[in-house]
mmCIF file of N, CA and C in Angstrom:
data_model
loop_
_atom_site.group_PDB
_atom_site.id
_atom_site.type_symbol
_atom_site.label_atom_id
_atom_site.label_comp_id
_atom_site.label_asym_id
_atom_site.label_seq_id
_atom_site.Cartn_x
_atom_site.Cartn_y
_atom_site.Cartn_z
ATOM 1 N N MET A 228 8.577 -8.528 -8.408
ATOM 2 C CA MET A 228 7.909 -8.191 -8.086
ATOM 3 C C MET A 228 7.295 -6.758 -8.447
ATOM 4 N N LYS A 229 5.948 -6.909 -9.088
ATOM 5 C CA LYS A 229 5.198 -5.860 -9.985
ATOM 6 C C LYS A 229 3.937 -4.927 -9.169
ATOM 7 N N ILE A 230 4.095 -3.183 -9.596
ATOM 8 C CA ILE A 230 2.919 -2.942 -8.986
ATOM 9 C C ILE A 230 2.098 -2.819 -9.530
ATOM 10 N N THR A 231 0.947 -2.615 -8.843
ATOM 11 C CA THR A 231 -0.236 -2.629 -9.798
ATOM 12 C C THR A 231 -0.510 -1.060 -10.339
ATOM 13 N N THR A 232 -1.092 -0.894 -11.972
ATOM 14 C CA THR A 232 -1.273 0.473 -12.538
ATOM 15 C C THR A 232 -3.051 0.343 -12.223
ATOM 16 N N ILE A 233 -3.148 1.481 -11.405
ATOM 17 C CA ILE A 233 -5.005 1.608 -11.530
ATOM 18 C C ILE A 233 -5.293 2.787 -11.578
ATOM 19 N N PRO A 234 -6.379 2.874 -12.023
ATOM 20 C CA PRO A 234 -7.189 4.290 -12.737
ATOM 21 C C PRO A 234 -7.015 5.456 -11.692
ATOM 22 N N ASP A 235 -7.177 6.784 -12.157
ATOM 23 C CA ASP A 235 -7.241 7.647 -11.621
ATOM 24 C C ASP A 235 -7.920 8.002 -10.293
ATOM 25 N N PRO A 236 -7.606 7.799 -9.012
ATOM 26 C CA PRO A 236 -7.992 7.745 -7.813
ATOM 27 C C PRO A 236 -9.164 8.806 -7.665
ATOM 28 N N GLU A 237 -9.327 9.992 -8.090
ATOM 29 C CA GLU A 237 -10.118 10.917 -8.295
ATOM 30 C C GLU A 237 -11.503 10.660 -8.773
ATOM 31 N N ASN A 238 -11.495 9.836 -9.676
ATOM 32 C CA ASN A 238 -12.612 9.495 -10.523
ATOM 33 C C ASN A 238 -13.981 8.358 -9.063
ATOM 34 N N ASP A 239 -15.231 9.433 -9.201
ATOM 35 C CA ASP A 239 -15.754 8.777 -7.842
ATOM 36 C C ASP A 239 -16.263 7.733 -8.455
ATOM 37 N N HIS A 240 -16.173 6.736 -9.365
ATOM 38 C CA HIS A 240 -16.881 5.672 -9.400
ATOM 39 C C HIS A 240 -15.478 4.523 -9.399
ATOM 40 N N SER A 241 -14.049 5.041 -8.889
ATOM 41 C CA SER A 241 -13.489 4.244 -8.626
ATOM 42 C C SER A 241 -13.954 3.113 -7.254
ATOM 43 N N PRO A 242 -13.396 2.031 -6.870
ATOM 44 C CA PRO A 242 -13.829 1.279 -5.292
ATOM 45 C C PRO A 242 -13.181 2.176 -4.659
ATOM 46 N N ILE A 243 -13.860 2.692 -3.525
ATOM 47 C CA ILE A 243 -12.601 3.169 -2.302
ATOM 48 C C ILE A 243 -11.364 2.181 -2.007
ATOM 49 N N TRP A 244 -10.897 1.021 -2.099
ATOM 50 C CA TRP A 244 -9.895 0.128 -2.069
ATOM 51 C C TRP A 244 -8.975 0.751 -2.966
ATOM 52 N N GLU A 245 -9.187 1.396 -4.250
ATOM 53 C CA GLU A 245 -8.255 1.784 -5.196
ATOM 54 C C GLU A 245 -7.913 3.256 -4.739
ATOM 55 N N LYS A 246 -8.366 4.077 -3.953
ATOM 56 C CA LYS A 246 -8.289 5.066 -3.616
ATOM 57 C C LYS A 246 -7.398 4.651 -2.194
ATOM 58 N N VAL A 247 -7.381 4.042 -1.280
ATOM 59 C CA VAL A 247 -6.255 3.959 -0.751
ATOM 60 C C VAL A 247 -5.399 3.168 -1.258
ATOM 61 N N TYR A 248 -5.271 2.612 -2.216
ATOM 62 C CA TYR A 248 -4.372 1.566 -2.836
ATOM 63 C C TYR A 248 -3.669 3.072 -2.728
ATOM 64 N N ALA A 249 -3.700 4.764 -3.734
ATOM 65 C CA ALA A 249 -3.265 5.152 -4.775
ATOM 66 C C ALA A 249 -2.885 6.224 -3.418
ATOM 67 N N HIS A 250 -3.287 6.125 -2.021
ATOM 68 C CA HIS A 250 -3.281 6.867 -1.253
ATOM 69 C C HIS A 250 -1.913 6.229 -0.392
ATOM 70 N N ILE A 251 -1.670 5.150 -0.280
ATOM 71 C CA ILE A 251 -0.709 4.681 0.168
ATOM 72 C C ILE A 251 0.447 4.194 -0.928
ATOM 73 N N GLN A 252 0.537 4.551 -1.908
ATOM 74 C CA GLN A 252 1.695 4.336 -3.280
ATOM 75 C C GLN A 252 2.227 6.068 -3.086
ATOM 76 N N LYS A 253 1.200 6.691 -2.960
ATOM 77 C CA LYS A 253 1.766 8.031 -2.865
ATOM 78 C C LYS A 253 2.853 8.453 -1.249
ATOM 79 N N LYS A 254 2.149 8.046 -0.505
ATOM 80 C CA LYS A 254 3.460 8.130 0.998
ATOM 81 C C LYS A 254 4.752 7.043 0.510
ATOM 82 N N LEU A 255 4.263 5.876 -0.133
ATOM 83 C CA LEU A 255 5.519 5.388 -0.578
ATOM 84 C C LEU A 255 6.665 6.073 -1.242
ATOM 85 N N ALA A 256 5.943 6.935 -2.572
ATOM 86 C CA ALA A 256 6.490 7.587 -3.346
ATOM 87 C C ALA A 256 7.207 9.028 -2.651
ATOM 88 N N THR A 257 6.542 9.425 -1.925
ATOM 89 C CA THR A 257 7.336 10.714 -1.439
ATOM 90 C C THR A 257 7.921 10.558 -0.204
ATOM 91 N N GLY A 258 8.285 8.885 0.085
ATOM 92 C CA GLY A 258 9.537 9.046 1.713
ATOM 93 C C GLY A 258 8.359 8.450 2.962
ATOM 94 N N GLU A 259 7.495 8.988 2.992
ATOM 95 C CA GLU A 259 6.238 9.802 3.823
ATOM 96 C C GLU A 259 6.194 7.934 4.776
ATOM 97 N N LEU A 260 6.450 6.772 3.892
ATOM 98 C CA LEU A 260 6.568 5.464 4.316
ATOM 99 C C LEU A 260 7.311 4.745 4.112
ATOM 100 N N ARG A 261 8.737 4.617 5.144
ATOM 101 C CA ARG A 261 10.066 4.269 4.822
ATOM 102 C C ARG A 261 9.948 2.716 5.136
ATOM 103 N N ALA A 262 11.032 2.273 4.302
ATOM 104 C CA ALA A 262 11.247 1.008 4.984
ATOM 105 C C ALA A 262 11.101 0.223 6.175
ATOM 106 N N GLY A 263 10.672 -0.746 6.659
ATOM 107 C CA GLY A 263 10.555 -1.285 7.619
ATOM 108 C C GLY A 263 9.973 -0.411 8.635
ATOM 109 N N GLN A 264 8.952 0.227 8.162
ATOM 110 C CA GLN A 264 7.974 1.097 9.105
ATOM 111 C C GLN A 264 6.662 0.278 9.106
ATOM 112 N N PRO A 265 6.273 -0.043 9.915
ATOM 113 C CA PRO A 265 4.527 -0.586 10.385
ATOM 114 C C PRO A 265 3.956 0.272 9.886
ATOM 115 N N ILE A 266 3.105 -0.190 9.342
ATOM 116 C CA ILE A 266 1.280 0.202 9.231
ATOM 117 C C ILE A 266 0.325 -0.165 9.810
ATOM 118 N N SER A 267 -0.267 0.576 10.402
ATOM 119 C CA SER A 267 -0.978 0.358 11.058
ATOM 120 C C SER A 267 -2.980 0.535 10.270
ATOM 121 N N GLU A 268 -3.683 -0.994 10.392
ATOM 122 C CA GLU A 268 -4.552 -0.712 9.795
ATOM 123 C C GLU A 268 -5.286 0.447 9.976
ATOM 124 N N PRO A 269 -5.900 0.176 11.504
ATOM 125 C CA PRO A 269 -6.590 0.586 12.146
ATOM 126 C C PRO A 269 -6.568 2.450 11.888
ATOM 127 N N ALA A 270 -5.042 2.841 12.246
ATOM 128 C CA ALA A 270 -5.308 4.298 11.804
ATOM 129 C C ALA A 270 -5.118 4.703 10.473
ATOM 130 N N LEU A 271 -4.992 3.892 9.726
ATOM 131 C CA LEU A 271 -4.960 4.058 7.958
ATOM 132 C C LEU A 271 -6.523 4.629 7.839
ATOM 133 N N ALA A 272 -7.147 3.705 8.650
ATOM 134 C CA ALA A 272 -8.672 3.911 8.323
ATOM 135 C C ALA A 272 -9.086 4.939 9.144
ATOM 136 N N ASN A 273 -8.729 5.298 9.984
ATOM 137 C CA ASN A 273 -9.292 6.631 10.520
ATOM 138 C C ASN A 273 -8.396 7.846 9.529
ATOM 139 N N GLU A 274 -7.414 7.863 9.073
ATOM 140 C CA GLU A 274 -6.887 8.637 8.338
ATOM 141 C C GLU A 274 -7.500 8.909 7.252
ATOM 142 N N LEU A 275 -8.248 8.233 6.726
ATOM 143 C CA LEU A 275 -9.097 8.055 5.219
ATOM 144 C C LEU A 275 -10.255 8.719 6.063
ATOM 145 N N GLY A 276 -11.109 7.924 6.855
ATOM 146 C CA GLY A 276 -12.798 8.249 7.407
ATOM 147 C C GLY A 276 -12.977 6.984 6.728
ATOM 148 N N ILE A 277 -12.497 5.758 6.566
ATOM 149 C CA ILE A 277 -12.980 4.808 6.269
ATOM 150 C C ILE A 277 -13.126 3.556 6.978
ATOM 151 N N SER A 278 -13.901 2.485 6.488
ATOM 152 C CA SER A 278 -13.730 0.925 7.172
ATOM 153 C C SER A 278 -12.145 0.406 7.543
ATOM 154 N N ARG A 279 -12.260 -0.023 8.398
ATOM 155 C CA ARG A 279 -11.038 -1.606 8.363
ATOM 156 C C ARG A 279 -10.701 -2.236 7.332
ATOM 157 N N THR A 280 -12.187 -2.824 7.235
ATOM 158 C CA THR A 280 -12.404 -3.610 6.496
ATOM 159 C C THR A 280 -11.882 -2.922 4.424
ATOM 160 N N GLN A 281 -12.241 -2.052 4.424
ATOM 161 C CA GLN A 281 -11.712 -1.088 2.778
ATOM 162 C C GLN A 281 -9.827 -0.731 3.221
ATOM 163 N N SER A 282 -9.496 -0.428 4.286
ATOM 164 C CA SER A 282 -8.263 -0.803 4.380
ATOM 165 C C SER A 282 -7.167 -1.570 4.357
ATOM 166 N N ARG A 283 -7.927 -2.536 4.984
ATOM 167 C CA ARG A 283 -7.063 -4.054 4.641
ATOM 168 C C ARG A 283 -7.297 -4.693 3.619
ATOM 169 N N GLU A 284 -8.504 -4.458 3.003
ATOM 170 C CA GLU A 284 -8.366 -4.817 1.307
ATOM 171 C C GLU A 284 -6.965 -4.114 0.598
ATOM 172 N N ALA A 285 -6.856 -2.959 0.672
ATOM 173 C CA ALA A 285 -5.929 -2.135 0.131
ATOM 174 C C ALA A 285 -4.548 -2.827 0.349
ATOM 175 N N LEU A 286 -4.772 -3.029 2.066
ATOM 176 C CA LEU A 286 -3.190 -3.211 2.187
ATOM 177 C C LEU A 286 -3.031 -4.120 2.111
ATOM 178 N N GLY A 287 -3.656 -5.285 1.489
ATOM 179 C CA GLY A 287 -3.973 -6.938 1.604
ATOM 180 C C GLY A 287 -3.625 -6.651 -0.123
ATOM 181 N N ARG A 288 -3.532 -5.833 -1.182
ATOM 182 C CA ARG A 288 -3.175 -6.077 -2.190
ATOM 183 C C ARG A 288 -1.907 -5.324 -2.110
ATOM 184 N N TRP A 289 -1.358 -4.711 -1.439
ATOM 185 C CA TRP A 289 -0.005 -4.419 -1.298
ATOM 186 C C TRP A 289 1.055 -5.241 -1.124
ATOM 187 N N ALA A 290 0.259 -6.093 0.102
ATOM 188 C CA ALA A 290 1.360 -7.045 0.576
ATOM 189 C C ALA A 290 1.286 -8.483 -0.643
ATOM 190 N N SER A 291 0.856 -8.501 -1.370
ATOM 191 C CA SER A 291 0.340 -9.537 -2.367
ATOM 192 C C SER A 291 1.047 -8.934 -3.221
ATOM 193 N N GLU A 292 1.630 -7.958 -3.543
ATOM 194 C CA GLU A 292 2.825 -7.423 -4.523
ATOM 195 C C GLU A 292 3.725 -7.492 -4.157
ATOM 196 N N GLY A 293 4.178 -7.633 -2.709
ATOM 197 C CA GLY A 293 5.405 -8.072 -2.340
ATOM 198 C C GLY A 293 5.658 -6.249 -1.541
ATOM 199 N N ILE A 294 5.372 -5.846 -1.766
ATOM 200 C CA ILE A 294 5.638 -4.253 -1.229
ATOM 201 C C ILE A 294 5.140 -4.293 0.654
ATOM 202 N N LEU A 295 4.360 -5.155 1.058
ATOM 203 C CA LEU A 295 4.179 -4.701 2.630
ATOM 204 C C LEU A 295 4.684 -6.317 2.821
ATOM 205 N N GLU A 296 5.111 -6.613 4.182
ATOM 206 C CA GLU A 296 5.006 -8.004 4.737
ATOM 207 C C GLU A 296 4.570 -7.924 5.573
ATOM 208 N N TRP A 297 4.372 -9.004 6.415
ATOM 209 C CA TRP A 297 3.488 -9.442 8.279
ATOM 210 C C TRP A 297 5.209 -9.613 8.348
ATOM 211 N N GLY A 298 5.110 -8.821 9.742
ATOM 212 C CA GLY A 298 6.091 -9.219 11.136
ATOM 213 C C GLY A 298 6.050 -9.927 12.170
ATOM 214 N N SER A 299 6.779 -10.429 12.963
ATOM 215 C CA SER A 299 6.996 -11.238 14.024
ATOM 216 C C SER A 299 5.150 -10.969 14.591
ATOM 217 N N ASN A 300 5.475 -9.747 14.900
ATOM 218 C CA ASN A 300 4.482 -9.459 15.493
ATOM 219 C C ASN A 300 2.704 -9.165 15.178
ATOM 220 N N ARG A 301 2.484 -9.490 13.806
ATOM 221 C CA ARG A 301 1.481 -9.703 12.972
ATOM 222 C C ARG A 301 0.921 -8.436 12.227
ATOM 223 N N ARG A 302 2.105 -7.684 12.441
ATOM 224 C CA ARG A 302 1.575 -6.207 11.789
ATOM 225 C C ARG A 302 2.151 -5.548 10.413
ATOM 226 N N LEU A 303 1.554 -5.281 9.309
ATOM 227 C CA LEU A 303 2.149 -5.173 8.252
ATOM 228 C C LEU A 303 3.145 -4.142 8.113
ATOM 229 N N GLY A 304 4.311 -4.009 7.610
ATOM 230 C CA GLY A 304 5.367 -3.447 7.648
ATOM 231 C C GLY A 304 5.329 -2.971 6.286
ATOM 232 N N VAL A 305 6.292 -2.189 5.496
ATOM 233 C CA VAL A 305 7.399 -1.715 4.360
ATOM 234 C C VAL A 305 8.346 -2.443 4.251
ATOM 235 N N VAL A 306 8.415 -3.096 3.032
ATOM 236 C CA VAL A 306 9.612 -4.649 3.081
ATOM 237 C C VAL A 306 10.807 -3.305 2.482
ATOM 238 N N LYS A 307 11.977 -4.285 2.868
ATOM 239 C CA LYS A 307 13.003 -3.354 3.001
ATOM 240 C C LYS A 307 14.029 -3.723 1.455
ATOM 241 N N LEU A 308 13.947 -3.409 0.477
ATOM 242 C CA LEU A 308 13.712 -3.935 -0.749
ATOM 243 C C LEU A 308 15.554 -3.967 -0.813
ATOM 244 N N THR A 309 16.339 -4.903 -1.816
ATOM 245 C CA THR A 309 17.048 -5.380 -1.683
ATOM 246 C C THR A 309 17.673 -4.859 -3.364
ATOM 247 N N ARG A 310 18.898 -4.036 -4.125
ATOM 248 C CA ARG A 310 19.260 -3.908 -5.203
ATOM 249 C C ARG A 310 18.251 -4.514 -6.590
ATOM 250 N N GLU A 311 18.319 -5.860 -6.276
ATOM 251 C CA GLU A 311 17.808 -6.624 -6.810
ATOM 252 C C GLU A 311 16.297 -6.189 -7.339
ATOM 253 N N ASP A 312 15.696 -6.422 -5.955
ATOM 254 C CA ASP A 312 14.151 -5.757 -6.306
ATOM 255 C C ASP A 312 14.021 -4.835 -6.645
ATOM 256 N N ILE A 313 14.904 -3.513 -7.037
ATOM 257 C CA ILE A 313 14.857 -2.689 -7.723
ATOM 258 C C ILE A 313 14.578 -2.727 -8.560
ATOM 259 N N VAL A 314 15.964 -3.299 -9.646
ATOM 260 C CA VAL A 314 15.676 -3.742 -10.485
ATOM 261 C C VAL A 314 14.652 -4.281 -11.237
ATOM 262 N N GLY A 315 14.199 -5.042 -10.580
ATOM 263 C CA GLY A 315 13.207 -6.123 -10.898
ATOM 264 C C GLY A 315 12.137 -5.351 -11.267
ATOM 265 N N LEU A 316 11.391 -3.999 -10.604
ATOM 266 C CA LEU A 316 10.727 -3.694 -11.068
ATOM 267 C C LEU A 316 10.821 -2.737 -11.680
ATOM 268 N N TYR A 317 11.936 -2.462 -12.188
ATOM 269 C CA TYR A 317 12.149 -2.064 -14.076
ATOM 270 C C TYR A 317 12.256 -2.765 -15.259
ATOM 271 N N GLU A 318 12.098 -3.947 -14.436
ATOM 272 C CA GLU A 318 12.481 -4.568 -15.765
ATOM 273 C C GLU A 318 10.770 -5.611 -16.538
#
């Protein structure tokens, strides 16, 4: 599992998905989003004033990196990391 490094999200030339990605990264880092917590694509889009397509792209990138996963109810949620997952982030 490796987290993508992205350019400064405040740069007006950054694609919207990068700004959304950085927003989610901040929520994860501050603990606002916790392991097992579901993430609503429509709520995220509404919170940031963007389209669902734009929020879907950023969420999809987090899912491809293994930080978010699809639950049985077809909703994305934050994965519960094991000790090995956390060690792998620093390797």
